[in-house]
PDB file with one MODEL, atoms N, CA, C and O in Angstrom:
MODEL        1
ATOM      1  N   GLU A   1      31.710 -27.560 -57.590  1.00  0.00           N
ATOM      2  CA  GLU A   1      31.368 -27.474 -58.881  1.00  0.00           C
ATOM      3  C   GLU A   1      32.093 -27.360 -60.354  1.00  0.00           C
ATOM      4  O   GLU A   1      31.885 -27.809 -61.481  1.00  0.00           O
ATOM      5  N   ALA A   2      33.173 -26.408 -59.640  1.00  0.00           N
ATOM      6  CA  ALA A   2      34.431 -26.873 -60.681  1.00  0.00           C
ATOM      7  C   ALA A   2      35.605 -28.178 -60.881  1.00  0.00           C
ATOM      8  O   ALA A   2      36.214 -28.486 -61.905  1.00  0.00           O
ATOM      9  N   ALA A   3      35.673 -28.839 -59.430  1.00  0.00           N
ATOM     10  CA  ALA A   3      35.967 -30.252 -59.718  1.00  0.00           C
ATOM     11  C   ALA A   3      35.139 -31.453 -60.190  1.00  0.00           C
ATOM     12  O   ALA A   3      35.850 -32.368 -60.607  1.00  0.00           O
ATOM     13  N   ARG A   4      33.951 -31.663 -60.228  1.00  0.00           N
ATOM     14  CA  ARG A   4      32.866 -32.334 -60.722  1.00  0.00           C
ATOM     15  C   ARG A   4      32.996 -32.056 -61.848  1.00  0.00           C
ATOM     16  O   ARG A   4      32.748 -32.877 -62.731  1.00  0.00           O
ATOM     17  N   GLY A   5      33.435 -30.781 -62.109  1.00  0.00           N
ATOM     18  CA  GLY A   5      33.174 -31.148 -64.077  1.00  0.00           C
ATOM     19  C   GLY A   5      34.986 -31.258 -64.920  1.00  0.00           C
ATOM     20  O   GLY A   5      35.388 -31.319 -66.083  1.00  0.00           O
ATOM     21  N   PHE A   6      35.510 -31.239 -63.817  1.00  0.00           N
ATOM     22  CA  PHE A   6      37.016 -31.357 -63.937  1.00  0.00           C
ATOM     23  C   PHE A   6      36.503 -33.257 -64.108  1.00  0.00           C
ATOM     24  O   PHE A   6      36.051 -33.374 -65.247  1.00  0.00           O
ATOM     25  N   ASP A   7      36.461 -34.456 -63.464  1.00  0.00           N
ATOM     26  CA  ASP A   7      36.350 -35.424 -63.150  1.00  0.00           C
ATOM     27  C   ASP A   7      35.374 -35.820 -64.422  1.00  0.00           C
ATOM     28  O   ASP A   7      35.899 -36.765 -65.009  1.00  0.00           O
ATOM     29  N   LYS A   8      34.286 -35.475 -64.977  1.00  0.00           N
ATOM     30  CA  LYS A   8      33.431 -35.487 -65.847  1.00  0.00           C
ATOM     31  C   LYS A   8      34.312 -35.764 -67.038  1.00  0.00           C
ATOM     32  O   LYS A   8      34.108 -36.772 -67.714  1.00  0.00           O
ATOM     33  N   ALA A   9      35.791 -34.480 -67.483  1.00  0.00           N
ATOM     34  CA  ALA A   9      36.699 -34.348 -68.923  1.00  0.00           C
ATOM     35  C   ALA A   9      37.406 -35.404 -68.691  1.00  0.00           C
ATOM     36  O   ALA A   9      37.840 -36.069 -69.631  1.00  0.00           O
ATOM     37  N   ASP A  10      37.699 -35.816 -67.094  1.00  0.00           N
ATOM     38  CA  ASP A  10      38.539 -37.357 -66.963  1.00  0.00           C
ATOM     39  C   ASP A  10      40.152 -36.449 -66.983  1.00  0.00           C
ATOM     40  O   ASP A  10      41.231 -36.860 -67.408  1.00  0.00           O
ATOM     41  N   MET A  11      39.735 -34.768 -66.204  1.00  0.00           N
ATOM     42  CA  MET A  11      41.623 -33.850 -65.931  1.00  0.00           C
ATOM     43  C   MET A  11      41.422 -34.363 -64.688  1.00  0.00           C
ATOM     44  O   MET A  11      40.624 -33.509 -64.302  1.00  0.00           O
ATOM     45  N   ARG A  12      41.525 -35.045 -63.841  1.00  0.00           N
ATOM     46  CA  ARG A  12      41.693 -35.634 -62.687  1.00  0.00           C
ATOM     47  C   ARG A  12      42.993 -34.841 -62.091  1.00  0.00           C
ATOM     48  O   ARG A  12      42.680 -34.649 -60.916  1.00  0.00           O
ATOM     49  N   LEU A  13      44.397 -34.236 -62.316  1.00  0.00           N
ATOM     50  CA  LEU A  13      44.553 -32.809 -61.785  1.00  0.00           C
ATOM     51  C   LEU A  13      44.332 -31.443 -61.709  1.00  0.00           C
ATOM     52  O   LEU A  13      44.755 -30.690 -60.831  1.00  0.00           O
ATOM     53  N   HIS A  14      43.654 -31.158 -62.666  1.00  0.00           N
ATOM     54  CA  HIS A  14      42.399 -30.471 -62.251  1.00  0.00           C
ATOM     55  C   HIS A  14      41.150 -30.270 -61.149  1.00  0.00           C
ATOM     56  O   HIS A  14      40.490 -29.465 -60.492  1.00  0.00           O
ATOM     57  N   ALA A  15      41.382 -31.708 -61.505  1.00  0.00           N
ATOM     58  CA  ALA A  15      40.029 -32.289 -60.275  1.00  0.00           C
ATOM     59  C   ALA A  15      40.243 -31.619 -58.717  1.00  0.00           C
ATOM     60  O   ALA A  15      39.485 -30.998 -57.972  1.00  0.00           O
ATOM     61  N   VAL A  16      41.872 -32.128 -58.593  1.00  0.00           N
ATOM     62  CA  VAL A  16      42.694 -32.417 -57.719  1.00  0.00           C
ATOM     63  C   VAL A  16      42.658 -31.693 -56.679  1.00  0.00           C
ATOM     64  O   VAL A  16      42.354 -31.889 -55.502  1.00  0.00           O
ATOM     65  N   VAL A  17      43.281 -30.174 -57.730  1.00  0.00           N
ATOM     66  CA  VAL A  17      44.354 -28.638 -57.206  1.00  0.00           C
ATOM     67  C   VAL A  17      42.149 -28.311 -56.867  1.00  0.00           C
ATOM     68  O   VAL A  17      41.598 -28.418 -55.771  1.00  0.00           O
ATOM     69  N   ALA A  18      41.432 -27.926 -58.251  1.00  0.00           N
ATOM     70  CA  ALA A  18      39.862 -27.267 -57.971  1.00  0.00           C
ATOM     71  C   ALA A  18      39.693 -28.408 -55.615  1.00  0.00           C
ATOM     72  O   ALA A  18      39.806 -27.676 -54.632  1.00  0.00           O
ATOM     73  N   ARG A  19      39.553 -29.331 -55.495  1.00  0.00           N
ATOM     74  CA  ARG A  19      39.798 -29.868 -54.387  1.00  0.00           C
ATOM     75  C   ARG A  19      40.628 -28.907 -52.767  1.00  0.00           C
ATOM     76  O   ARG A  19      40.258 -28.424 -51.697  1.00  0.00           O
ATOM     77  N   ARG A  20      41.651 -29.063 -53.406  1.00  0.00           N
ATOM     78  CA  ARG A  20      42.678 -28.458 -52.630  1.00  0.00           C
ATOM     79  C   ARG A  20      42.279 -27.354 -52.320  1.00  0.00           C
ATOM     80  O   ARG A  20      41.836 -27.083 -51.204  1.00  0.00           O
ATOM     81  N   GLN A  21      42.360 -26.724 -53.071  1.00  0.00           N
ATOM     82  CA  GLN A  21      41.434 -25.326 -53.404  1.00  0.00           C
ATOM     83  C   GLN A  21      40.599 -25.096 -52.156  1.00  0.00           C
ATOM     84  O   GLN A  21      40.736 -24.478 -51.100  1.00  0.00           O
ATOM     85  N   ARG A  22      39.910 -25.665 -52.585  1.00  0.00           N
ATOM     86  CA  ARG A  22      38.753 -25.417 -51.321  1.00  0.00           C
ATOM     87  C   ARG A  22      37.995 -25.595 -50.332  1.00  0.00           C
ATOM     88  O   ARG A  22      36.978 -25.171 -49.784  1.00  0.00           O
ATOM     89  N   GLY A  23      39.497 -27.010 -50.213  1.00  0.00           N
ATOM     90  CA  GLY A  23      40.156 -26.937 -48.379  1.00  0.00           C
ATOM     91  C   GLY A  23      40.568 -25.629 -48.462  1.00  0.00           C
ATOM     92  O   GLY A  23      39.418 -25.196 -48.548  1.00  0.00           O
ATOM     93  N   ARG A  24      41.094 -24.851 -48.498  1.00  0.00           N
ATOM     94  CA  ARG A  24      41.572 -23.659 -48.256  1.00  0.00           C
ATOM     95  C   ARG A  24      40.783 -22.421 -47.978  1.00  0.00           C
ATOM     96  O   ARG A  24      41.149 -21.512 -47.232  1.00  0.00           O
ATOM     97  N   ILE A  25      39.148 -22.496 -48.959  1.00  0.00           N
ATOM     98  CA  ILE A  25      38.261 -21.929 -48.258  1.00  0.00           C
ATOM     99  C   ILE A  25      37.740 -21.664 -47.719  1.00  0.00           C
ATOM    100  O   ILE A  25      37.315 -20.558 -47.387  1.00  0.00           O
ATOM    101  N   ILE A  26      37.449 -23.531 -47.171  1.00  0.00           N
ATOM    102  CA  ILE A  26      36.834 -23.378 -45.761  1.00  0.00           C
ATOM    103  C   ILE A  26      37.082 -23.160 -44.469  1.00  0.00           C
ATOM    104  O   ILE A  26      36.788 -22.347 -43.592  1.00  0.00           O
ATOM    105  N   GLY A  27      38.127 -24.770 -44.714  1.00  0.00           N
ATOM    106  CA  GLY A  27      38.779 -25.012 -43.433  1.00  0.00           C
ATOM    107  C   GLY A  27      38.700 -26.001 -42.985  1.00  0.00           C
ATOM    108  O   GLY A  27      38.371 -27.123 -43.371  1.00  0.00           O
ATOM    109  N   GLY A  28      39.356 -25.114 -41.198  1.00  0.00           N
ATOM    110  CA  GLY A  28      38.236 -26.471 -40.617  1.00  0.00           C
ATOM    111  C   GLY A  28      38.927 -27.388 -41.816  1.00  0.00           C
ATOM    112  O   GLY A  28      39.515 -27.367 -42.897  1.00  0.00           O
ATOM    113  N   ASP A  29      38.173 -28.515 -40.355  1.00  0.00           N
ATOM    114  CA  ASP A  29      39.122 -30.446 -39.942  1.00  0.00           C
ATOM    115  C   ASP A  29      38.876 -30.918 -41.284  1.00  0.00           C
ATOM    116  O   ASP A  29      39.636 -31.766 -41.751  1.00  0.00           O
ATOM    117  N   GLN A  30      37.465 -30.271 -42.276  1.00  0.00           N
ATOM    118  CA  GLN A  30      37.285 -30.450 -43.900  1.00  0.00           C
ATOM    119  C   GLN A  30      38.359 -30.329 -44.888  1.00  0.00           C
ATOM    120  O   GLN A  30      38.835 -31.061 -45.755  1.00  0.00           O
ATOM    121  N   GLY A  31      38.679 -28.537 -44.223  1.00  0.00           N
ATOM    122  CA  GLY A  31      39.037 -28.383 -45.414  1.00  0.00           C
ATOM    123  C   GLY A  31      40.345 -28.911 -45.155  1.00  0.00           C
ATOM    124  O   GLY A  31      40.932 -29.435 -46.102  1.00  0.00           O
ATOM    125  N   ARG A  32      41.173 -28.837 -43.486  1.00  0.00           N
ATOM    126  CA  ARG A  32      42.089 -29.700 -43.715  1.00  0.00           C
ATOM    127  C   ARG A  32      42.531 -31.158 -44.618  1.00  0.00           C
ATOM    128  O   ARG A  32      43.582 -31.507 -45.154  1.00  0.00           O
ATOM    129  N   THR A  33      41.537 -31.622 -44.522  1.00  0.00           N
ATOM    130  CA  THR A  33      41.457 -32.767 -45.433  1.00  0.00           C
ATOM    131  C   THR A  33      41.891 -32.989 -47.248  1.00  0.00           C
ATOM    132  O   THR A  33      42.660 -33.620 -47.974  1.00  0.00           O
ATOM    133  N   LEU A  34      40.995 -32.171 -47.286  1.00  0.00           N
ATOM    134  CA  LEU A  34      40.914 -32.071 -48.817  1.00  0.00           C
ATOM    135  C   LEU A  34      42.126 -31.029 -48.493  1.00  0.00           C
ATOM    136  O   LEU A  34      41.214 -30.241 -48.243  1.00  0.00           O
ATOM    137  N   ILE A  35      42.887 -30.543 -48.342  1.00  0.00           N
ATOM    138  CA  ILE A  35      44.078 -30.431 -49.148  1.00  0.00           C
ATOM    139  C   ILE A  35      45.864 -30.669 -48.971  1.00  0.00           C
ATOM    140  O   ILE A  35      46.864 -30.404 -49.638  1.00  0.00           O
ATOM    141  N   SER A  36      45.478 -31.489 -47.338  1.00  0.00           N
ATOM    142  CA  SER A  36      45.960 -33.323 -47.583  1.00  0.00           C
ATOM    143  C   SER A  36      45.781 -34.356 -48.237  1.00  0.00           C
ATOM    144  O   SER A  36      46.692 -35.004 -48.752  1.00  0.00           O
ATOM    145  N   ASP A  37      44.587 -34.628 -48.294  1.00  0.00           N
ATOM    146  CA  ASP A  37      44.591 -36.066 -49.746  1.00  0.00           C
ATOM    147  C   ASP A  37      45.393 -35.013 -50.948  1.00  0.00           C
ATOM    148  O   ASP A  37      46.531 -35.454 -51.105  1.00  0.00           O
ATOM    149  N   GLY A  38      45.098 -33.494 -52.030  1.00  0.00           N
ATOM    150  CA  GLY A  38      45.261 -33.394 -52.588  1.00  0.00           C
ATOM    151  C   GLY A  38      47.194 -33.496 -52.945  1.00  0.00           C
ATOM    152  O   GLY A  38      48.032 -34.041 -53.663  1.00  0.00           O
ATOM    153  N   ASN A  39      46.979 -32.339 -51.617  1.00  0.00           N
ATOM    154  CA  ASN A  39      48.839 -32.558 -51.827  1.00  0.00           C
ATOM    155  C   ASN A  39      49.667 -34.067 -51.573  1.00  0.00           C
ATOM    156  O   ASN A  39      50.870 -34.216 -51.786  1.00  0.00           O
ATOM    157  N   ALA A  40      48.701 -35.177 -51.051  1.00  0.00           N
ATOM    158  CA  ALA A  40      49.583 -36.313 -51.719  1.00  0.00           C
ATOM    159  C   ALA A  40      49.322 -37.371 -52.782  1.00  0.00           C
ATOM    160  O   ALA A  40      49.983 -38.378 -53.037  1.00  0.00           O
ATOM    161  N   TRP A  41      47.698 -36.703 -53.598  1.00  0.00           N
ATOM    162  CA  TRP A  41      47.836 -37.700 -55.019  1.00  0.00           C
ATOM    163  C   TRP A  41      48.732 -37.067 -55.633  1.00  0.00           C
ATOM    164  O   TRP A  41      48.928 -37.626 -56.712  1.00  0.00           O
ATOM    165  N   MET A  42      49.544 -35.960 -55.464  1.00  0.00           N
ATOM    166  CA  MET A  42      49.723 -35.150 -56.100  1.00  0.00           C
ATOM    167  C   MET A  42      51.591 -35.412 -56.209  1.00  0.00           C
ATOM    168  O   MET A  42      52.402 -35.135 -57.093  1.00  0.00           O
ATOM    169  N   LEU A  43      51.700 -35.940 -55.116  1.00  0.00           N
ATOM    170  CA  LEU A  43      52.840 -36.683 -54.168  1.00  0.00           C
ATOM    171  C   LEU A  43      53.440 -37.839 -54.859  1.00  0.00           C
ATOM    172  O   LEU A  43      54.572 -38.216 -55.165  1.00  0.00           O
ATOM    173  N   GLU A  44      52.038 -38.313 -54.999  1.00  0.00           N
ATOM    174  CA  GLU A  44      52.083 -40.403 -55.419  1.00  0.00           C
ATOM    175  C   GLU A  44      52.607 -39.879 -56.827  1.00  0.00           C
ATOM    176  O   GLU A  44      53.720 -40.338 -57.082  1.00  0.00           O
ATOM    177  N   GLU A  45      51.888 -38.697 -58.203  1.00  0.00           N
ATOM    178  CA  GLU A  45      52.209 -38.742 -58.863  1.00  0.00           C
ATOM    179  C   GLU A  45      53.842 -37.692 -59.945  1.00  0.00           C
ATOM    180  O   GLU A  45      54.293 -37.395 -61.051  1.00  0.00           O
ATOM    181  N   HIS A  46      54.104 -37.544 -57.764  1.00  0.00           N
ATOM    182  CA  HIS A  46      55.642 -37.251 -58.097  1.00  0.00           C
ATOM    183  C   HIS A  46      55.553 -36.406 -58.682  1.00  0.00           C
ATOM    184  O   HIS A  46      56.032 -36.448 -59.816  1.00  0.00           O
ATOM    185  N   VAL A  47      54.745 -34.925 -58.108  1.00  0.00           N
ATOM    186  CA  VAL A  47      54.508 -33.242 -57.703  1.00  0.00           C
ATOM    187  C   VAL A  47      56.203 -33.670 -56.805  1.00  0.00           C
ATOM    188  O   VAL A  47      56.508 -34.620 -56.084  1.00  0.00           O
ATOM    189  N   LYS A  48      57.336 -31.935 -57.503  1.00  0.00           N
ATOM    190  CA  LYS A  48      57.622 -31.797 -56.436  1.00  0.00           C
ATOM    191  C   LYS A  48      57.079 -31.041 -55.279  1.00  0.00           C
ATOM    192  O   LYS A  48      57.173 -31.321 -54.084  1.00  0.00           O
ATOM    193  N   SER A  49      56.372 -29.826 -55.965  1.00  0.00           N
ATOM    194  CA  SER A  49      56.140 -28.926 -55.043  1.00  0.00           C
ATOM    195  C   SER A  49      54.103 -28.811 -55.418  1.00  0.00           C
ATOM    196  O   SER A  49      53.635 -28.008 -56.225  1.00  0.00           O
ATOM    197  N   PRO A  50      53.392 -29.649 -54.735  1.00  0.00           N
ATOM    198  CA  PRO A  50      52.216 -29.244 -54.855  1.00  0.00           C
ATOM    199  C   PRO A  50      51.461 -28.233 -54.616  1.00  0.00           C
ATOM    200  O   PRO A  50      50.443 -27.851 -55.194  1.00  0.00           O
ATOM    201  N   VAL A  51      52.183 -27.698 -53.467  1.00  0.00           N
ATOM    202  CA  VAL A  51      51.559 -25.849 -53.130  1.00  0.00           C
ATOM    203  C   VAL A  51      51.899 -25.283 -54.604  1.00  0.00           C
ATOM    204  O   VAL A  51      51.234 -24.402 -55.149  1.00  0.00           O
ATOM    205  N   ARG A  52      53.266 -26.045 -55.292  1.00  0.00           N
ATOM    206  CA  ARG A  52      53.018 -24.454 -56.525  1.00  0.00           C
ATOM    207  C   ARG A  52      53.009 -24.612 -57.407  1.00  0.00           C
ATOM    208  O   ARG A  52      53.409 -23.824 -58.264  1.00  0.00           O
ATOM    209  N   LEU A  53      52.268 -26.363 -57.710  1.00  0.00           N
ATOM    210  CA  LEU A  53      51.421 -26.301 -58.566  1.00  0.00           C
ATOM    211  C   LEU A  53      50.488 -25.822 -58.693  1.00  0.00           C
ATOM    212  O   LEU A  53      50.280 -25.007 -59.592  1.00  0.00           O
ATOM    213  N   ALA A  54      49.334 -26.302 -57.530  1.00  0.00           N
ATOM    214  CA  ALA A  54      48.119 -25.836 -56.553  1.00  0.00           C
ATOM    215  C   ALA A  54      48.254 -23.991 -57.608  1.00  0.00           C
ATOM    216  O   ALA A  54      47.214 -23.703 -58.200  1.00  0.00           O
ATOM    217  N   ALA A  55      49.092 -23.261 -57.708  1.00  0.00           N
ATOM    218  CA  ALA A  55      49.276 -21.545 -57.487  1.00  0.00           C
ATOM    219  C   ALA A  55      49.282 -21.430 -58.493  1.00  0.00           C
ATOM    220  O   ALA A  55      48.866 -20.370 -58.960  1.00  0.00           O
ATOM    221  N   MET A  56      49.901 -22.775 -59.604  1.00  0.00           N
ATOM    222  CA  MET A  56      49.336 -22.241 -61.035  1.00  0.00           C
ATOM    223  C   MET A  56      48.442 -22.794 -61.614  1.00  0.00           C
ATOM    224  O   MET A  56      48.097 -22.538 -62.767  1.00  0.00           O
ATOM    225  N   LEU A  57      48.009 -23.530 -60.969  1.00  0.00           N
ATOM    226  CA  LEU A  57      46.619 -23.712 -62.171  1.00  0.00           C
ATOM    227  C   LEU A  57      44.909 -23.137 -61.253  1.00  0.00           C
ATOM    228  O   LEU A  57      43.827 -22.932 -61.803  1.00  0.00           O
ATOM    229  N   ALA A  58      45.303 -22.996 -59.497  1.00  0.00           N
ATOM    230  CA  ALA A  58      44.368 -22.296 -59.743  1.00  0.00           C
ATOM    231  C   ALA A  58      44.284 -21.175 -58.413  1.00  0.00           C
ATOM    232  O   ALA A  58      44.206 -21.272 -57.189  1.00  0.00           O
ATOM    233  N   PRO A  59      44.346 -20.117 -59.372  1.00  0.00           N
ATOM    234  CA  PRO A  59      46.321 -18.511 -58.393  1.00  0.00           C
ATOM    235  C   PRO A  59      44.418 -17.974 -57.809  1.00  0.00           C
ATOM    236  O   PRO A  59      43.244 -18.023 -58.178  1.00  0.00           O
ATOM    237  N   GLY A  60      45.320 -17.490 -56.669  1.00  0.00           N
ATOM    238  CA  GLY A  60      44.474 -16.591 -56.145  1.00  0.00           C
ATOM    239  C   GLY A  60      44.165 -16.705 -54.764  1.00  0.00           C
ATOM    240  O   GLY A  60      43.301 -16.032 -54.201  1.00  0.00           O
ATOM    241  N   PHE A  61      44.800 -17.467 -54.287  1.00  0.00           N
ATOM    242  CA  PHE A  61      44.586 -18.555 -53.227  1.00  0.00           C
ATOM    243  C   PHE A  61      46.021 -18.160 -52.371  1.00  0.00           C
ATOM    244  O   PHE A  61      46.765 -19.134 -52.252  1.00  0.00           O
ATOM    245  N   PRO A  62      46.540 -16.870 -51.745  1.00  0.00           N
ATOM    246  CA  PRO A  62      47.345 -16.898 -50.548  1.00  0.00           C
ATOM    247  C   PRO A  62      47.735 -18.054 -49.726  1.00  0.00           C
ATOM    248  O   PRO A  62      46.837 -18.806 -49.348  1.00  0.00           O
ATOM    249  N   ASP A  63      49.198 -18.345 -49.334  1.00  0.00           N
ATOM    250  CA  ASP A  63      49.618 -18.641 -48.230  1.00  0.00           C
ATOM    251  C   ASP A  63      49.655 -17.977 -47.026  1.00  0.00           C
ATOM    252  O   ASP A  63      50.435 -17.033 -46.904  1.00  0.00           O
ATOM    253  N   TRP A  64      48.840 -18.360 -45.983  1.00  0.00           N
ATOM    254  CA  TRP A  64      48.706 -17.352 -44.720  1.00  0.00           C
ATOM    255  C   TRP A  64      49.924 -17.906 -43.723  1.00  0.00           C
ATOM    256  O   TRP A  64      50.126 -17.363 -42.637  1.00  0.00           O
TER     257      TRP A  64
ENDMDL
END
């Protein structure tokens, strides 16, 4: 729901991060795809550390 709201507000980075963090919650193949897609988009936008940027914008998802 958050990602859709960010999409409507034209907040692409926040939408990507919301989807990426959702991938961490759901896990499995679908979760890995969401994480991978989010990281790829951020790297294309010249983000040096997608993990750190995602943690800053959507904290509370520790790396295991």
